[in-house]
CSV table of C-alpha atoms and ligand atoms in Angstrom, one decimal:
chain,number,residue,atom,x,y,z
A,46,MET,CA,3.2,8.3,14.4
A,47,ASP,CA,6.2,8.4,17.3
A,48,GLY,CA,6.2,4.4,17.3
A,49,VAL,CA,5.8,4.0,13.5
A,50,THR,CA,9.0,6.2,12.9
A,51,ARG,CA,10.7,4.0,15.7
A,52,PHE,CA,9.8,0.9,14.0
A,53,TYR,CA,11.3,2.0,10.5
A,54,ASP,CA,14.6,4.0,11.9
A,55,ARG,CA,15.3,0.5,13.7
A,56,THR,CA,14.3,-1.7,10.6
A,57,GLY,CA,14.7,0.1,7.7
A,58,GLU,CA,17.9,-1.4,6.4
A,59,PHE,CA,16.0,-5.0,6.5
A,60,VAL,CA,13.0,-3.2,5.1
A,61,ALA,CA,14.9,-1.4,2.3
A,62,VAL,CA,16.7,-4.8,1.0
A,63,LEU,CA,14.0,-7.6,1.8
A,64,LEU,CA,10.8,-5.8,0.9
A,65,GLY,CA,11.9,-5.6,-2.8
A,66,THR,CA,10.9,-9.8,-3.0
A,67,ALA,CA,7.1,-8.9,-1.8
A,68,TRP,CA,7.3,-6.5,-4.9
A,69,GLN,CA,8.3,-9.2,-7.4
A,70,ALA,CA,4.2,-9.8,-7.2
A,71,LEU,CA,3.0,-6.9,-6.1
A,72,ALA,CA,4.4,-4.9,-9.2
A,73,PRO,CA,2.3,-6.4,-11.9
A,74,ALA,CA,-0.7,-6.3,-9.6
A,75,LEU,CA,-0.3,-2.7,-9.3
A,76,THR,CA,0.3,-2.3,-12.4
A,77,ASP,CA,-3.2,-3.9,-13.3
A,78,ALA,CA,-4.9,-1.8,-11.2
A,79,LEU,CA,-3.4,1.5,-12.3
A,80,ASP,CA,-4.1,0.6,-16.3
A,81,GLY,CA,-6.1,3.4,-17.7
A,82,LEU,CA,-6.0,5.8,-15.5
A,83,ASP,CA,-5.8,9.3,-16.7
A,84,PRO,CA,-2.6,11.2,-15.7
A,85,ALA,CA,-4.2,14.8,-16.7
A,86,ALA,CA,-6.6,14.0,-14.0
A,87,GLY,CA,-4.0,15.1,-11.4
A,88,PRO,CA,-1.3,13.9,-9.5
A,89,VAL,CA,-0.9,10.6,-8.1
A,90,VAL,CA,-0.2,9.8,-4.5
A,91,ASP,CA,2.2,7.3,-3.3
A,92,ALA,CA,1.2,7.2,0.6
A,93,GLY,CA,3.8,5.7,2.8
A,94,ALA,CA,6.3,5.6,-0.3
A,95,GLY,CA,9.2,4.0,1.6
A,96,THR,CA,12.3,3.3,-0.3
A,97,GLY,CA,10.0,4.3,-3.8
A,98,LEU,CA,9.7,0.3,-4.7
A,99,GLY,CA,6.3,1.0,-5.7
A,100,THR,CA,6.6,4.7,-6.9
A,101,ARG,CA,8.6,3.3,-9.7
A,102,VAL,CA,6.0,1.2,-10.6
A,103,ILE,CA,3.6,3.7,-10.3
A,104,GLY,CA,6.1,5.9,-13.0
A,105,ASP,CA,6.4,2.8,-15.3
A,106,ALA,CA,2.5,2.2,-15.4
A,107,LEU,CA,1.6,6.3,-15.9
A,108,PRO,CA,4.1,7.5,-18.0
A,109,ASP,CA,2.9,10.7,-18.0
A,110,ALA,CA,1.5,11.1,-14.6
A,111,GLU,CA,2.9,13.2,-12.0
A,112,ILE,CA,3.6,11.9,-8.6
A,113,LEU,CA,3.6,12.8,-4.9
A,114,ALA,CA,5.7,10.2,-2.7
A,115,VAL,CA,4.8,10.9,0.8
A,116,GLU,CA,7.2,9.3,3.3
A,117,PRO,CA,7.7,10.3,7.0
A,118,ASP,CA,10.3,8.1,8.0
A,119,ARG,CA,14.1,10.2,7.3
A,120,ALA,CA,15.6,6.5,6.7
A,121,LEU,CA,13.4,5.3,4.5
A,122,ARG,CA,12.5,8.7,3.0
A,123,THR,CA,16.3,9.1,1.9
A,124,ALA,CA,16.2,6.0,-0.1
A,125,LEU,CA,13.4,7.1,-1.7
A,126,LEU,CA,15.4,10.2,-2.8
A,127,ALA,CA,18.3,8.4,-3.5
A,128,ARG,CA,16.2,6.4,-6.0
A,129,VAL,CA,14.4,9.4,-7.6
A,130,ALA,CA,17.3,11.7,-7.9
A,131,ALA,CA,19.4,8.7,-10.0
A,132,ASP,CA,16.6,8.4,-12.6
A,133,PRO,CA,15.7,11.6,-15.0
A,134,ASP,CA,12.5,10.6,-15.7
A,135,LEU,CA,11.7,10.1,-11.9
A,136,CYS,CA,13.1,13.5,-11.4
A,137,ALA,CA,11.3,15.1,-13.6
A,138,ARG,CA,7.6,13.9,-12.3
A,139,VAL,CA,8.1,12.6,-8.6
A,140,THR,CA,7.7,15.1,-6.1
A,141,VAL,CA,9.2,13.9,-2.1
A,142,LEU,CA,7.1,15.2,0.6
A,143,ASP,CA,8.6,14.8,4.3
A,144,THR,CA,5.3,14.5,6.6
A,145,ASP,CA,2.7,11.8,7.1
A,146,LEU,CA,-0.5,11.3,4.5
A,147,LEU,CA,-2.8,12.9,7.2
A,148,GLY,CA,-0.4,16.3,7.3
A,149,ALA,CA,0.8,16.1,3.8
A,150,PRO,CA,-0.3,19.4,1.6
A,151,LEU,CA,-1.7,17.5,-1.0
A,152,PRO,CA,-3.6,19.5,-4.0
A,153,GLU,CA,-7.3,20.2,-4.2
A,154,ARG,CA,-7.7,17.6,-6.9
A,155,ILE,CA,-5.5,14.1,-7.3
A,156,GLY,CA,-5.8,11.8,-10.3
A,157,GLY,CA,-5.1,8.7,-7.4
A,158,LEU,CA,-3.6,7.3,-4.6
A,159,VAL,CA,-1.7,4.4,-4.2
A,160,ALA,CA,-1.1,2.7,-0.4
A,161,MET,CA,0.8,-0.4,-0.5
A,162,ASN,CA,1.6,-2.3,2.4
A,163,VAL,CA,0.7,1.2,4.3
A,164,ILE,CA,-2.9,0.9,5.6
A,165,GLY,CA,-2.3,-1.0,8.7
A,166,HIS,CA,-0.4,2.0,10.4
A,167,PHE,CA,-3.8,3.9,10.0
A,168,SER,CA,-6.1,3.5,13.0
A,169,PRO,CA,-9.8,3.3,12.1
A,170,GLY,CA,-10.2,7.2,13.1
A,171,ASP,CA,-6.9,8.2,10.6
A,172,ARG,CA,-8.7,5.8,7.9
A,173,ALA,CA,-11.9,8.2,8.1
A,174,THR,CA,-10.1,10.9,8.0
A,175,LEU,CA,-8.2,9.9,4.9
A,176,TRP,CA,-11.6,8.6,3.2
A,177,ALA,CA,-12.9,11.9,3.8
A,178,SER,CA,-9.9,13.4,2.4
A,179,LEU,CA,-10.0,11.0,-0.7
A,180,ALA,CA,-13.9,11.8,-1.3
A,181,GLN,CA,-12.7,15.3,-1.6
A,182,ARG,CA,-10.0,15.6,-3.6
A,183,LEU,CA,-10.4,12.2,-5.8
A,184,ALA,CA,-11.0,13.0,-9.7
A,185,PRO,CA,-14.0,11.6,-11.0
A,186,GLU,CA,-12.7,9.0,-12.8
A,187,GLY,CA,-9.9,8.5,-10.3
A,188,ARG,CA,-8.8,5.8,-8.5
A,189,ALA,CA,-6.9,5.0,-5.1
A,190,VAL,CA,-5.5,1.4,-5.1
A,191,LEU,CA,-4.3,-0.1,-1.5
A,192,ASN,CA,-3.4,-3.9,-0.4
A,193,LEU,CA,-4.9,-6.1,2.2
A,194,TYR,CA,-2.9,-9.2,3.4
A,195,PRO,CA,-3.6,-11.6,6.0
A,196,PRO,CA,-4.7,-11.3,8.9
A,197,THR,CA,-7.4,-9.2,8.1
A,198,ARG,CA,-8.7,-9.9,11.6
A,199,PRO,CA,-6.9,-10.0,15.2
A,200,GLU,CA,-5.7,-13.6,14.9
A,201,ARG,CA,-2.6,-15.5,15.6
A,202,VAL,CA,-0.1,-15.7,12.7
A,203,PRO,CA,2.8,-18.0,13.2
A,204,ALA,CA,6.6,-16.9,12.6
A,205,THR,CA,6.6,-17.3,8.8
A,206,PRO,CA,9.8,-16.6,6.8
A,207,MET,CA,9.7,-13.6,4.8
A,208,SER,CA,12.5,-13.4,2.5
A,209,GLN,CA,16.3,-13.9,2.0
A,210,VAL,CA,18.7,-11.8,-0.1
A,211,GLN,CA,22.6,-11.9,-0.4
A,212,LEU,CA,24.6,-8.6,-0.7
A,213,GLY,CA,28.3,-9.5,-1.5
A,214,ARG,CA,29.2,-12.0,1.7
A,215,ARG,CA,26.3,-10.9,3.3
A,216,ARG,CA,23.0,-12.4,4.0
A,217,TYR,CA,19.8,-10.5,5.0
A,218,SER,CA,16.7,-12.4,6.0
A,219,GLY,CA,13.4,-11.6,8.3
A,220,SER,CA,10.7,-13.5,9.3
A,221,ALA,CA,7.1,-12.4,10.7
A,222,ALA,CA,4.8,-13.4,13.7
A,223,ALA,CA,1.8,-11.8,14.5
A,224,GLU,CA,-0.6,-11.9,17.9
A,225,PRO,CA,-3.7,-10.3,18.4
A,226,ALA,CA,-3.6,-6.8,19.9
A,227,GLY,CA,-7.4,-5.9,20.9
A,228,ASP,CA,-10.5,-5.8,18.8
A,229,ASP,CA,-9.1,-4.7,15.5
A,230,ALA,CA,-5.2,-4.7,15.5
A,231,VAL,CA,-2.3,-7.0,15.4
A,232,THR,CA,1.6,-7.0,16.4
A,233,TRP,CA,3.8,-7.8,14.0
A,234,GLU,CA,6.7,-9.2,15.1
A,235,MET,CA,9.4,-8.8,12.5
A,236,SER,CA,12.5,-10.9,13.4
A,237,TYR,CA,15.7,-10.0,11.2
A,238,ARG,CA,18.9,-11.3,11.1
A,239,LEU,CA,22.5,-10.4,8.9
A,240,GLU,CA,25.0,-13.3,8.3
A,241,GLU,CA,28.3,-13.3,6.8
A,242,ASP,CA,29.9,-16.4,5.6
A,243,GLY,CA,27.2,-18.7,8.0
A,244,GLN,CA,28.4,-16.2,11.0
A,245,VAL,CA,25.6,-14.0,12.7
A,246,LEU,CA,26.5,-10.3,12.7
A,247,THR,CA,23.0,-8.8,13.4
A,248,GLU,CA,20.4,-10.2,14.8
A,249,PHE,CA,17.0,-8.1,16.6
A,250,SER,CA,13.2,-8.5,16.3
A,251,ALA,CA,11.0,-5.6,16.4
A,252,ARG,CA,7.4,-5.2,17.0
A,253,ASP,CA,4.7,-3.0,15.2
A,254,HIS,CA,1.2,-2.2,15.9
A,255,TRP,CA,-0.8,-2.8,12.7
A,256,HIS,CA,-4.8,-2.1,12.0
A,257,VAL,CA,-6.6,-4.9,10.2
A,258,PHE,CA,-10.1,-5.0,8.7
A,259,THR,CA,-12.0,-7.2,6.1
A,260,PRO,CA,-12.7,-5.8,2.6
A,261,GLU,CA,-16.1,-5.9,3.6
A,262,GLN,CA,-15.5,-3.5,6.7
A,263,LEU,CA,-13.4,-1.1,4.1
A,264,ALA,CA,-16.1,-1.2,1.9
A,265,GLY,CA,-18.8,-0.1,5.0
A,266,GLU,CA,-16.0,2.9,5.7
A,267,LEU,CA,-16.1,4.1,2.3
A,268,ALA,CA,-20.0,4.3,1.4
A,269,PRO,CA,-20.7,7.1,3.9
A,270,HIS,CA,-17.9,9.0,1.6
A,271,GLY,CA,-19.7,8.2,-2.0
A,272,LEU,CA,-16.6,5.6,-2.4
A,273,ARG,CA,-16.7,1.8,-3.4
A,274,VAL,CA,-14.4,-0.8,-3.9
A,275,THR,CA,-14.0,-3.2,-5.9
A,276,SER,CA,-11.0,-6.3,-5.8
A,277,GLY,CA,-8.2,-6.7,-8.1
A,278,ASP,CA,-5.5,-9.3,-7.7
A,279,ALA,CA,-6.7,-11.1,-5.2
A,280,ALA,CA,-3.8,-13.1,-4.6
A,281,GLN,CA,-2.3,-9.4,-3.9
A,282,GLY,CA,-5.2,-8.1,-1.9
A,283,ILE,CA,-5.5,-5.6,-4.0
A,284,GLN,CA,-8.3,-3.1,-3.2
A,285,VAL,CA,-9.2,-0.4,-5.8
A,286,ILE,CA,-11.4,2.7,-4.9
A,287,THR,CA,-13.5,4.5,-7.1
A,288,ARG,CA,-16.5,7.0,-6.5
B,516,SAM,C1,5.6,-1.5,4.9
B,516,SAM,S1,6.3,0.0,4.5
B,516,SAM,C2,5.8,0.4,2.9
B,516,SAM,C3,6.5,1.2,2.2
B,516,SAM,C4,5.9,1.0,0.2
B,516,SAM,N1,4.9,1.8,0.3
B,516,SAM,C5,6.4,-0.1,-0.2
B,516,SAM,O1,5.5,-1.1,-0.4
B,516,SAM,O2,7.3,-0.6,-0.6
B,516,SAM,C6,5.0,1.3,5.4
B,516,SAM,C7,5.6,2.6,5.0
B,516,SAM,O3,4.4,3.4,5.0
B,516,SAM,C8,5.0,4.7,6.1
B,516,SAM,N2,3.8,5.2,7.3
B,516,SAM,C9,3.3,4.9,8.0
B,516,SAM,N3,2.6,5.6,8.6
B,516,SAM,C10,2.2,6.5,7.6
B,516,SAM,C11,1.9,7.8,7.8
B,516,SAM,N4,0.8,8.1,8.6
B,516,SAM,N5,1.9,8.5,6.3
B,516,SAM,C12,2.4,8.1,5.3
B,516,SAM,N6,3.2,7.0,5.7
B,516,SAM,C13,3.3,6.6,6.9
B,516,SAM,C14,6.2,4.1,6.8
B,516,SAM,O4,7.0,5.3,6.8
B,516,SAM,C15,6.7,3.4,5.7
B,516,SAM,O5,7.6,3.8,4.7
């Protein structure tokens, strides 16, 4: 967790601004994946909630559900708390947990779990612990939703622009590149730039260790726990886990 926390402490402001672009397509895909989930089955866990972009989507998709938003990084959690506190509907339904997912005091029964843009932070051992916990807690008709995005194998990704966002006089932009890092991971190198009137104010890169796996590997990991996975929105890499 230390490396992850350091990564987000360094990049948090850019994550807060730039990840919203990805959510323009993720939001409808997650909404579809949550369709019909029974809010009475138990709380929905937003694992690694970040600034709460997904928490808001879960809240809109399931207007009667209780949400447990788990976010270990203090900088991102502050943005999450501000988002929740500013919205009376979220205030009434969202509990923010300041811990990592595997250490979170989750209830015995949960109705769902959402892990968007998160699962690569979990090693194969962490995932095994997570699937065991999910198998124990997930309501019979419950659902977990996560996304897998390329690469799903340890492959090189050339530097690719992510998004750019203009806030007042300043423009935030970022690009991402990946290199293989062993048998089951890549190192993402994220490069961020802040400009004002065409002048660069800040520019830096940060590296993040990211575990990669295919939907087929996921199915193989889940099966011993009595869980199965089906594909949701393919363009968004949505995976829906049920009993
Ligand atoms: C790329 S951000 C995605 C945030 C949010 N889910 C979204 O899509 O807007 C990844 C998030 O996972 C969180 N994270 C990393 N490791 C975690 C762990 N072990 N338990 C819970 N959250 C974790 C990070 O702190 C960060 O907020």
